[in-house]
mmCIF file of C-alpha atoms and ligand atoms in Angstrom:
data_model
loop_
_atom_site.group_PDB
_atom_site.id
_atom_site.type_symbol
_atom_site.label_atom_id
_atom_site.label_comp_id
_atom_site.label_asym_id
_atom_site.label_seq_id
_atom_site.Cartn_x
_atom_site.Cartn_y
_atom_site.Cartn_z
ATOM 1 C CA MET A 1 -0.323 -0.031 -0.200
ATOM 2 C CA SER A 2 1.648 3.602 -0.866
ATOM 3 C CA ASP A 3 1.753 6.066 2.003
ATOM 4 C CA ALA A 4 -1.248 8.363 0.789
ATOM 5 C CA LEU A 5 -3.522 4.713 0.951
ATOM 6 C CA ASP A 6 -1.853 4.109 4.118
ATOM 7 C CA ARG A 7 -3.221 6.982 5.337
ATOM 8 C CA GLN A 8 -6.546 7.796 3.778
ATOM 9 C CA ALA A 9 -7.763 3.913 5.240
ATOM 10 C CA ALA A 10 -6.159 5.083 9.119
ATOM 11 C CA VAL A 11 -8.896 8.399 8.500
ATOM 12 C CA ASP A 12 -11.697 5.912 6.709
ATOM 13 C CA PHE A 13 -11.174 3.739 9.732
ATOM 14 C CA VAL A 14 -11.418 6.357 12.179
ATOM 15 C CA LEU A 15 -14.363 7.907 10.562
ATOM 16 C CA THR A 16 -16.371 4.423 10.745
ATOM 17 C CA LEU A 17 -15.323 3.528 14.131
ATOM 18 C CA ARG A 18 -17.059 7.036 15.422
ATOM 19 C CA ARG A 19 -19.767 6.480 12.961
ATOM 20 C CA ARG A 20 -20.631 2.355 14.689
ATOM 21 C CA TRP A 21 -19.904 4.422 18.617
ATOM 22 C CA ALA A 22 -22.770 6.745 17.487
ATOM 23 C CA ASP A 23 -24.957 5.012 15.690
ATOM 24 C CA THR A 24 -24.437 1.146 17.300
ATOM 25 C CA LEU A 25 -22.499 1.495 20.815
ATOM 26 C CA TYR A 26 -24.976 4.038 22.187
ATOM 27 C CA PRO A 27 -28.111 2.918 21.540
ATOM 28 C CA HIS A 28 -27.134 -0.371 22.884
ATOM 29 C CA VAL A 29 -25.993 1.443 26.083
ATOM 30 C CA ARG A 30 -29.212 3.403 26.138
ATOM 31 C CA GLY A 31 -31.273 0.257 26.120
ATOM 32 C CA GLU A 32 -29.012 -0.928 28.785
ATOM 33 C CA PHE A 33 -29.578 1.926 30.860
ATOM 34 C CA ASP A 34 -33.591 1.910 30.201
ATOM 35 C CA GLN A 35 -33.411 -1.753 31.416
ATOM 36 C CA ALA A 36 -32.208 -1.202 34.081
ATOM 37 C CA GLY A 37 -34.708 1.599 34.963
ATOM 38 C CA ALA A 38 -33.560 4.789 35.142
ATOM 39 C CA PRO A 39 -32.940 6.195 38.530
ATOM 40 C CA ALA A 40 -34.868 8.589 40.188
ATOM 41 C CA GLY A 41 -32.737 11.336 41.485
ATOM 42 C CA ASP A 42 -29.804 13.467 40.848
ATOM 43 C CA THR A 43 -26.984 13.671 37.421
ATOM 44 C CA ALA A 44 -24.702 11.767 40.647
ATOM 45 C CA ALA A 45 -27.497 9.352 41.067
ATOM 46 C CA VAL A 46 -27.985 8.705 36.898
ATOM 47 C CA GLN A 47 -23.710 8.602 36.857
ATOM 48 C CA SER A 48 -23.456 5.444 38.767
ATOM 49 C CA ALA A 49 -26.544 3.973 37.568
ATOM 50 C CA ALA A 50 -24.942 3.995 33.909
ATOM 51 C CA HIS A 51 -21.218 3.679 34.791
ATOM 52 C CA ALA A 52 -22.385 0.360 36.436
ATOM 53 C CA LEU A 53 -24.179 -1.194 33.341
ATOM 54 C CA PRO A 54 -21.932 -3.533 31.073
ATOM 55 C CA THR A 55 -21.155 -1.705 28.142
ATOM 56 C CA TYR A 56 -20.719 1.897 29.395
ATOM 57 C CA PRO A 57 -16.642 1.337 29.716
ATOM 58 C CA TRP A 58 -16.993 0.655 25.790
ATOM 59 C CA PHE A 59 -18.646 3.736 25.108
ATOM 60 C CA ALA A 60 -16.930 5.762 27.593
ATOM 61 C CA TRP A 61 -13.000 4.003 26.315
ATOM 62 C CA LEU A 62 -13.825 4.093 22.872
ATOM 63 C CA GLU A 63 -15.348 8.068 22.372
ATOM 64 C CA ARG A 64 -12.039 9.024 23.700
ATOM 65 C CA GLY A 65 -9.969 6.570 22.271
ATOM 66 C CA SER A 66 -11.530 7.357 18.741
ATOM 67 C CA GLN A 67 -10.789 10.893 19.271
ATOM 68 C CA LYS A 68 -6.850 10.419 19.987
ATOM 69 C CA MET A 69 -6.755 8.067 16.841
ATOM 70 C CA LEU A 70 -8.745 10.830 15.104
ATOM 71 C CA TRP A 71 -6.034 13.833 15.525
ATOM 72 C CA ARG A 72 -2.958 10.999 14.682
ATOM 73 C CA ALA A 73 -4.966 10.056 11.247
ATOM 74 C CA VAL A 74 -5.362 13.564 10.916
ATOM 75 C CA ALA A 75 -2.315 15.109 11.213
ATOM 76 C CA ASP A 76 -0.799 12.529 9.092
ATOM 77 C CA ALA A 77 -2.853 12.512 6.333
ATOM 78 C CA VAL A 78 -2.245 16.796 6.231
ATOM 79 C CA ALA A 79 1.645 16.079 6.619
ATOM 80 C CA GLY A 80 2.412 19.918 7.522
ATOM 81 C CA ARG A 81 0.294 21.336 5.132
ATOM 82 C CA VAL A 82 0.377 25.133 6.011
ATOM 83 C CA PRO A 83 -2.159 27.971 5.185
ATOM 84 C CA CYS A 84 -1.352 30.839 3.309
ATOM 85 C CA ALA A 85 -3.152 33.946 3.119
ATOM 86 C CA ASP A 86 -2.450 34.961 -0.189
ATOM 87 C CA SER A 87 -3.130 32.150 -2.162
ATOM 88 C CA GLY A 88 -6.488 32.217 -4.219
ATOM 89 C CA SER A 89 -7.109 36.026 -2.681
ATOM 90 C CA THR A 90 -9.108 37.913 -4.921
ATOM 91 C CA GLY A 91 -7.994 40.888 -2.723
ATOM 92 C CA THR A 92 -10.817 41.607 -0.898
ATOM 93 C CA THR A 93 -10.689 39.312 1.839
ATOM 94 C CA SER A 94 -8.185 41.077 4.882
ATOM 95 C CA LEU A 95 -6.289 39.166 7.249
ATOM 96 C CA GLU A 96 -5.917 41.378 10.828
ATOM 97 C CA LEU A 97 -3.314 39.485 12.661
ATOM 98 C CA ASP A 98 -2.351 40.749 16.160
ATOM 99 C CA PRO A 99 1.218 39.575 17.264
ATOM 100 C CA THR A 100 1.020 41.615 20.620
ATOM 101 C CA LEU A 101 -2.139 39.719 21.458
ATOM 102 C CA VAL A 102 -1.473 37.351 25.288
ATOM 103 C CA LEU A 103 -3.575 34.446 24.598
ATOM 104 C CA PRO A 104 -5.319 33.483 28.078
ATOM 105 C CA ALA A 105 -3.878 30.692 30.437
ATOM 106 C CA TRP A 106 -7.756 29.071 30.236
ATOM 107 C CA TYR A 107 -7.016 28.513 26.291
ATOM 108 C CA THR A 108 -3.589 27.440 25.836
ATOM 109 C CA ASP A 109 -3.588 25.277 28.877
ATOM 110 C CA TRP A 110 -5.956 22.615 27.667
ATOM 111 C CA ASP A 111 -5.647 20.518 24.116
ATOM 112 C CA ILE A 112 -8.945 21.583 23.132
ATOM 113 C CA HIS A 113 -10.986 18.496 21.700
ATOM 114 C CA LEU A 114 -7.522 16.496 22.175
ATOM 115 C CA GLN A 115 -6.109 18.138 19.373
ATOM 116 C CA PRO A 116 -2.035 17.716 20.634
ATOM 117 C CA GLY A 117 -0.963 21.551 20.829
ATOM 118 C CA GLY A 118 -4.510 22.949 20.231
ATOM 119 C CA VAL A 119 -6.222 25.173 16.961
ATOM 120 C CA TRP A 120 -3.534 28.286 17.561
ATOM 121 C CA SER A 121 -0.011 26.870 18.275
ATOM 122 C CA THR A 122 1.488 26.091 14.939
ATOM 123 C CA ALA A 123 1.138 26.701 11.433
ATOM 124 C CA SER A 124 -0.424 23.489 10.549
ATOM 125 C CA ALA A 125 -3.302 23.466 13.361
ATOM 126 C CA ALA A 126 -5.600 24.540 10.822
ATOM 127 C CA ALA A 127 -5.381 22.348 8.400
ATOM 128 C CA VAL A 128 -5.336 19.466 11.354
ATOM 129 C CA TYR A 129 -8.803 20.915 12.360
ATOM 130 C CA GLU A 130 -10.119 21.480 9.418
ATOM 131 C CA LEU A 131 -10.092 17.687 7.924
ATOM 132 C CA GLY A 132 -10.617 16.355 12.379
ATOM 133 C CA ALA A 133 -13.980 18.533 12.146
ATOM 134 C CA LYS A 134 -15.386 16.610 9.754
ATOM 135 C CA LEU A 135 -14.690 13.367 11.058
ATOM 136 C CA VAL A 136 -16.421 14.883 14.317
ATOM 137 C CA MET A 137 -19.128 15.317 12.747
ATOM 138 C CA LEU A 138 -19.032 12.065 11.342
ATOM 139 C CA GLY A 139 -18.445 13.386 7.387
ATOM 140 C CA GLU A 140 -21.878 14.733 7.912
ATOM 141 C CA ASN A 141 -20.505 18.558 7.598
ATOM 142 C CA ASP A 142 -18.441 17.996 4.843
ATOM 143 C CA ASP A 143 -19.646 20.778 2.710
ATOM 144 C CA TYR A 144 -20.653 22.698 5.909
ATOM 145 C CA ARG A 145 -24.350 22.512 5.026
ATOM 146 C CA PHE A 146 -24.823 22.621 8.865
ATOM 147 C CA HIS A 147 -23.367 26.747 9.093
ATOM 148 C CA ARG A 148 -25.029 26.964 5.942
ATOM 149 C CA LEU A 149 -28.768 25.817 7.319
ATOM 150 C CA PHE A 150 -27.801 28.028 10.660
ATOM 151 C CA ALA A 151 -27.290 31.119 8.638
ATOM 152 C CA GLU A 152 -30.331 30.521 6.732
ATOM 153 C CA THR A 153 -32.586 29.464 9.387
ATOM 154 C CA ALA A 154 -31.275 30.752 12.583
ATOM 155 C CA VAL A 155 -30.802 34.638 11.492
ATOM 156 C CA PRO A 156 -33.614 36.956 9.973
ATOM 157 C CA ARG A 157 -33.250 38.001 6.757
ATOM 158 C CA ARG A 158 -32.521 42.010 6.844
ATOM 159 C CA ASP A 159 -30.259 44.861 5.845
ATOM 160 C CA TYR A 160 -27.496 44.457 8.338
ATOM 161 C CA ARG A 161 -24.854 46.565 7.809
ATOM 162 C CA ARG A 162 -22.235 44.624 9.810
ATOM 163 C CA ILE A 163 -22.086 41.519 11.321
ATOM 164 C CA VAL A 164 -19.798 40.141 13.518
ATOM 165 C CA ASP A 165 -18.617 36.083 14.313
ATOM 166 C CA LEU A 166 -17.031 35.159 17.412
ATOM 167 C CA GLY A 167 -14.532 32.363 17.355
ATOM 168 C CA CYS A 168 -14.630 31.706 13.832
ATOM 169 C CA GLY A 169 -12.209 28.983 13.534
ATOM 170 C CA PHE A 170 -11.045 28.427 10.062
ATOM 171 C CA GLY A 171 -13.778 30.270 8.807
ATOM 172 C CA LYS A 172 -16.704 27.730 8.093
ATOM 173 C CA SER A 173 -19.132 29.641 10.122
ATOM 174 C CA THR A 174 -18.275 33.034 8.339
ATOM 175 C CA TRP A 175 -18.604 31.880 4.763
ATOM 176 C CA PRO A 176 -22.155 31.038 5.243
ATOM 177 C CA LEU A 177 -22.919 35.034 6.407
ATOM 178 C CA LYS A 178 -21.274 36.512 3.655
ATOM 179 C CA ARG A 179 -23.476 34.416 1.302
ATOM 180 C CA ALA A 180 -26.352 34.763 2.908
ATOM 181 C CA PHE A 181 -25.879 38.956 3.472
ATOM 182 C CA PRO A 182 -23.803 39.582 0.751
ATOM 183 C CA ALA A 183 -24.163 43.197 1.335
ATOM 184 C CA ALA A 184 -22.830 42.984 4.958
ATOM 185 C CA GLU A 185 -19.669 43.730 6.101
ATOM 186 C CA VAL A 186 -18.537 40.351 7.476
ATOM 187 C CA ILE A 187 -15.825 39.580 10.014
ATOM 188 C CA GLY A 188 -14.754 36.919 11.606
ATOM 189 C CA ILE A 189 -13.182 37.102 15.270
ATOM 190 C CA ASP A 190 -10.982 34.296 16.132
ATOM 191 C CA LEU A 191 -7.749 34.449 18.925
ATOM 192 C CA ALA A 192 -6.259 31.523 16.543
ATOM 193 C CA ALA A 193 -3.232 32.837 14.023
ATOM 194 C CA PRO A 194 -2.948 29.830 12.319
ATOM 195 C CA CYS A 195 -7.404 29.178 11.638
ATOM 196 C CA LEU A 196 -7.386 33.151 10.950
ATOM 197 C CA THR A 197 -5.050 32.286 8.182
ATOM 198 C CA LEU A 198 -6.750 29.533 6.897
ATOM 199 C CA ALA A 199 -10.162 31.163 7.206
ATOM 200 C CA ALA A 200 -8.582 34.142 5.037
ATOM 201 C CA GLN A 201 -7.344 31.878 2.453
ATOM 202 C CA ARG A 202 -10.506 29.666 1.621
ATOM 203 C CA ALA A 203 -12.612 32.759 1.653
ATOM 204 C CA GLY A 204 -10.281 34.102 -0.844
ATOM 205 C CA GLU A 205 -11.116 30.850 -2.902
ATOM 206 C CA GLN A 206 -14.444 31.520 -2.992
ATOM 207 C CA GLY A 207 -14.625 35.476 -3.704
ATOM 208 C CA LEU A 208 -15.846 36.114 -0.057
ATOM 209 C CA ALA A 209 -14.959 39.865 0.877
ATOM 210 C CA ILE A 210 -14.585 38.744 4.376
ATOM 211 C CA ARG A 211 -12.375 40.700 6.881
ATOM 212 C CA PHE A 212 -10.826 38.317 9.709
ATOM 213 C CA ARG A 213 -9.258 39.753 12.581
ATOM 214 C CA GLN A 214 -7.846 38.431 15.399
ATOM 215 C CA ALA A 215 -8.950 39.086 19.140
ATOM 216 C CA ALA A 216 -10.355 38.393 21.600
ATOM 217 C CA GLY A 217 -14.392 37.837 22.231
ATOM 218 C CA ASP A 218 -14.901 39.673 24.681
ATOM 219 C CA ALA A 219 -12.339 42.013 23.406
ATOM 220 C CA THR A 220 -13.185 42.831 20.098
ATOM 221 C CA GLY A 221 -11.737 46.581 19.792
ATOM 222 C CA LEU A 222 -14.465 47.323 17.438
ATOM 223 C CA GLU A 223 -16.454 50.411 17.660
ATOM 224 C CA PRO A 224 -19.808 50.620 19.868
ATOM 225 C CA GLY A 225 -23.204 50.210 18.449
ATOM 226 C CA SER A 226 -21.510 49.262 14.977
ATOM 227 C CA VAL A 227 -22.714 46.026 14.905
ATOM 228 C CA ASP A 228 -26.021 44.634 13.629
ATOM 229 C CA LEU A 229 -25.892 41.621 13.543
ATOM 230 C CA ILE A 230 -23.448 38.951 16.321
ATOM 231 C CA THR A 231 -23.460 35.207 15.348
ATOM 232 C CA SER A 232 -20.871 32.787 16.780
ATOM 233 C CA THR A 233 -21.572 28.925 16.119
ATOM 234 C CA MET A 234 -19.257 26.497 18.745
ATOM 235 C CA PHE A 235 -17.977 28.941 20.447
ATOM 236 C CA VAL A 236 -19.310 29.781 24.023
ATOM 237 C CA HIS A 237 -18.720 25.915 25.586
ATOM 238 C CA GLU A 238 -15.649 26.767 24.684
ATOM 239 C CA VAL A 239 -14.514 29.203 27.229
ATOM 240 C CA PRO A 240 -14.828 29.829 30.918
ATOM 241 C CA LEU A 241 -18.590 31.053 32.553
ATOM 242 C CA GLY A 242 -16.418 34.305 34.228
ATOM 243 C CA VAL A 243 -15.086 35.097 30.419
ATOM 244 C CA LEU A 244 -18.388 34.185 28.663
ATOM 245 C CA ALA A 245 -20.083 37.111 31.227
ATOM 246 C CA GLU A 246 -17.796 39.155 29.396
ATOM 247 C CA VAL A 247 -18.824 38.067 25.860
ATOM 248 C CA PHE A 248 -22.297 38.613 26.728
ATOM 249 C CA ARG A 249 -21.024 42.375 27.768
ATOM 250 C CA GLU A 250 -19.228 42.536 24.573
ATOM 251 C CA ALA A 251 -22.111 42.277 22.364
ATOM 252 C CA ALA A 252 -24.319 44.249 23.830
ATOM 253 C CA ARG A 253 -21.955 47.108 23.987
ATOM 254 C CA LEU A 254 -20.894 46.014 20.087
ATOM 255 C CA LEU A 255 -24.605 45.888 19.191
ATOM 256 C CA ALA A 256 -26.474 49.098 17.428
ATOM 257 C CA PRO A 257 -30.104 49.584 18.217
ATOM 258 C CA GLY A 258 -32.241 46.596 17.766
ATOM 259 C CA GLY A 259 -29.415 44.659 16.921
ATOM 260 C CA LEU A 260 -29.771 40.808 17.105
ATOM 261 C CA LEU A 261 -27.144 38.008 19.004
ATOM 262 C CA ARG A 262 -27.348 33.816 17.386
ATOM 263 C CA PHE A 263 -25.379 31.574 19.328
ATOM 264 C CA LEU A 264 -25.208 28.296 17.914
ATOM 265 C CA ASP A 265 -23.862 26.171 20.804
ATOM 266 C CA PHE A 266 -25.962 22.811 22.694
ATOM 267 C CA GLN A 267 -27.891 22.423 25.695
ATOM 268 C CA PRO A 268 -29.371 20.207 28.036
ATOM 269 C CA THR A 269 -32.413 17.971 26.733
ATOM 270 C CA GLY A 270 -33.998 16.792 29.982
ATOM 271 C CA ASP A 271 -33.336 12.911 29.130
ATOM 272 C CA ALA A 272 -31.303 12.237 31.659
ATOM 273 C CA PHE A 273 -28.691 9.645 30.410
ATOM 274 C CA ARG A 274 -28.546 11.745 26.623
ATOM 275 C CA ASP A 275 -27.660 14.941 29.437
ATOM 276 C CA LEU A 276 -25.131 12.546 31.773
ATOM 277 C CA ALA A 277 -23.932 11.575 27.643
ATOM 278 C CA MET A 278 -22.856 14.708 27.014
ATOM 279 C CA ILE A 279 -21.791 16.259 30.218
ATOM 280 C CA GLU A 280 -18.945 13.580 30.424
ATOM 281 C CA HIS A 281 -18.344 13.639 26.545
ATOM 282 C CA GLY A 282 -16.784 17.876 28.104
ATOM 283 C CA ALA A 283 -14.250 15.025 29.966
ATOM 284 C CA ARG A 284 -13.557 12.340 27.906
ATOM 285 C CA ASN A 285 -13.040 15.467 24.689
ATOM 286 C CA ASN A 286 -11.075 17.239 26.528
ATOM 287 C CA GLU A 287 -13.935 20.950 26.650
ATOM 288 C CA PRO A 288 -13.820 21.872 30.272
ATOM 289 C CA PHE A 289 -16.064 24.424 30.424
ATOM 290 C CA MET A 290 -18.807 22.924 28.343
ATOM 291 C CA PRO A 291 -20.217 20.732 31.514
ATOM 292 C CA PRO A 292 -20.589 24.658 33.465
ATOM 293 C CA MET A 293 -22.294 26.316 30.412
ATOM 294 C CA LEU A 294 -24.660 23.470 30.056
ATOM 295 C CA ARG A 295 -25.448 24.168 33.921
ATOM 296 C CA ALA A 296 -25.487 27.821 33.535
ATOM 297 C CA ASP A 297 -28.520 30.411 32.668
ATOM 298 C CA LEU A 298 -26.844 31.875 29.325
ATOM 299 C CA PRO A 299 -30.245 33.898 28.360
ATOM 300 C CA ALA A 300 -30.024 35.223 32.238
ATOM 301 C CA MET A 301 -26.491 36.612 31.666
ATOM 302 C CA ALA A 302 -27.438 37.922 28.446
ATOM 303 C CA ARG A 303 -29.840 39.751 30.312
ATOM 304 C CA ALA A 304 -27.652 40.509 33.125
ATOM 305 C CA ALA A 305 -25.246 42.442 30.442
ATOM 306 C CA GLY A 306 -28.311 44.217 28.662
ATOM 307 C CA LEU A 307 -29.947 42.192 25.895
ATOM 308 C CA ALA A 308 -33.529 41.493 25.369
ATOM 309 C CA GLY A 309 -35.424 38.736 24.819
ATOM 310 C CA ALA A 310 -33.016 36.102 25.261
ATOM 311 C CA ARG A 311 -34.397 32.145 24.871
ATOM 312 C CA TRP A 312 -32.968 29.102 23.979
ATOM 313 C CA VAL A 313 -34.807 27.207 20.696
ATOM 314 C CA ALA A 314 -33.456 23.818 19.061
ATOM 315 C CA PHE A 315 -31.876 23.636 16.433
ATOM 316 C CA ASP A 316 -32.402 20.539 13.997
ATOM 317 C CA GLU A 317 -29.045 19.671 11.295
ATOM 318 C CA ARG A 318 -30.817 17.140 9.558
ATOM 319 C CA SER A 319 -33.964 19.127 8.442
ATOM 320 C CA GLU A 320 -35.274 22.273 9.259
ATOM 321 C CA GLY A 321 -32.504 23.787 10.971
ATOM 322 C CA ARG A 322 -34.338 26.209 13.837
ATOM 323 C CA LEU A 323 -37.145 24.991 15.417
ATOM 324 C CA SER A 324 -39.450 26.927 17.160
ATOM 325 C CA GLU A 325 -38.822 26.046 21.108
ATOM 326 C CA LEU A 326 -36.550 24.190 22.792
ATOM 327 C CA ALA A 327 -37.333 20.480 21.661
ATOM 328 C CA TRP A 328 -36.054 18.359 19.318
ATOM 329 C CA PRO A 329 -37.608 15.371 17.465
ATOM 330 C CA ALA A 330 -36.535 11.717 19.323
ATOM 331 C CA ARG A 331 -33.228 9.891 17.613
ATOM 332 C CA PRO A 332 -31.402 6.583 18.724
ATOM 333 C CA GLU A 333 -28.109 7.648 17.462
ATOM 334 C CA TRP A 334 -26.035 9.713 19.609
ATOM 335 C CA HIS A 335 -25.932 13.863 18.454
ATOM 336 C CA PHE A 336 -25.414 16.770 19.776
ATOM 337 C CA PRO A 337 -28.136 18.656 21.416
ATOM 338 C CA TRP A 338 -27.480 22.034 19.033
ATOM 339 C CA ALA A 339 -29.923 24.771 20.038
ATOM 340 C CA VAL A 340 -29.619 28.787 19.610
ATOM 341 C CA LEU A 341 -29.276 31.417 22.280
ATOM 342 C CA GLU A 342 -31.276 34.396 20.891
ATOM 343 C CA ALA A 343 -31.425 37.877 22.139
ATOM 344 C CA GLU A 344 -31.567 41.521 21.043
ATOM 345 C CA GLN A 345 -30.409 45.332 21.637
ATOM 346 C CA ARG A 346 -33.193 47.547 22.757
ATOM 347 C CA ALA A 347 -34.258 49.289 19.581
HETATM 348 C C1 SAM B 401 -14.967 24.920 17.803
HETATM 349 S S1 SAM B 401 -13.926 25.833 17.036
HETATM 350 C C2 SAM B 401 -15.876 26.574 16.567
HETATM 351 C C3 SAM B 401 -15.264 27.402 14.800
HETATM 352 C C4 SAM B 401 -16.515 27.799 14.018
HETATM 353 N N1 SAM B 401 -17.117 28.431 14.372
HETATM 354 C C5 SAM B 401 -17.034 26.681 13.693
HETATM 355 O O1 SAM B 401 -18.395 26.356 13.891
HETATM 356 O O2 SAM B 401 -16.562 25.895 13.388
HETATM 357 C C6 SAM B 401 -14.128 27.586 18.695
HETATM 358 C C7 SAM B 401 -13.372 28.170 17.984
HETATM 359 O O3 SAM B 401 -12.982 29.967 19.026
HETATM 360 C C8 SAM B 401 -12.010 29.828 19.637
HETATM 361 N N2 SAM B 401 -11.886 30.774 20.386
HETATM 362 C C9 SAM B 401 -11.806 30.070 21.316
HETATM 363 N N3 SAM B 401 -12.357 31.649 22.499
HETATM 364 C C10 SAM B 401 -12.259 32.349 22.025
HETATM 365 C C11 SAM B 401 -12.336 33.713 22.414
HETATM 366 N N4 SAM B 401 -12.281 34.058 23.622
HETATM 367 N N5 SAM B 401 -11.945 34.914 21.751
HETATM 368 C C12 SAM B 401 -11.692 34.483 20.571
HETATM 369 N N6 SAM B 401 -12.140 33.018 20.178
HETATM 370 C C13 SAM B 401 -11.821 32.022 20.270
HETATM 371 C C14 SAM B 401 -11.065 29.084 18.643
HETATM 372 O O4 SAM B 401 -9.971 29.628 18.642
HETATM 373 C C15 SAM B 401 -11.876 28.365 17.859
HETATM 374 O O5 SAM B 401 -11.237 28.643 16.641
#
């Protein structure tokens, strides 16, 4: 087998393993949990009942073990590929890196998602993350349909002048916003220079005029009252609650009267087993701020920052995207409990 085939085989193996974990192992453990009789009580009672199930250790180990395998396979597959913002650039995409920015310790101390070195520490980290993210989404978001659905169903149609996407990563949440609202100035904000560089390269390749700016989500450096829409996807569970409170304050500072906030993330479902699996996903996937975020009252945090109408609604990435209330259709396989936090600046 050639080297390239070898690397592709490793990626295919991990993807298949993760799919079977989600669509076969998870329903099996779930069945064991239901058969044992769901315990009444708090998370600790649910947790000890789940941990006693025969298949639970396999489920838990495979979740973490396959994630580690994923990064190894992906790093080999992209083998030092380094993004270059100039390649394919149309001259309309801009990249604003800040060499003086000090990354916070809570951000650099963890290999988030178990990606060795995180998404910020090496020039090739973003290329690794780009392929890894496809595998994490089980190959179901290869064309970023999911992010398009967010832009098209969770964001009201309006004539936005300026849109800011916080924690934009390598840009897959930002490009669809520019496509959906081509007249708006669109700005992607992230701490990670490698991600922003790849985001700008990919935007250039697609002919999308977007500003990618290295800054913290709680201190963007943009003018007060200058933003009509502020978004994020898969961002709020990655920051500590104290920083999140600052992010809401920054959003309130940036939003013009009547401006909108739309954050896509996760919420508890009320299904004890499923919610436990999600809380423990935080630990097994090195996402330390996810469990506190799932327990916190984010609408109350948004209100405390001065925003109005704050509430969560569910999001179904397989069909209509944003749903009208915080309730999801039943599904047997493991999947993320996606939800959209909505709020607005008073007019
Ligand atoms: C899971 S990624 C999501 C990327 C993209 N929004 C998406 O949906 O694919 C989270 C991103 O948030 C960034 N991030 C985390 N904390 C941040 C902060 N305080 N300020 C700005 N970006 C941050 C990370 O660097 C990472 O690129």
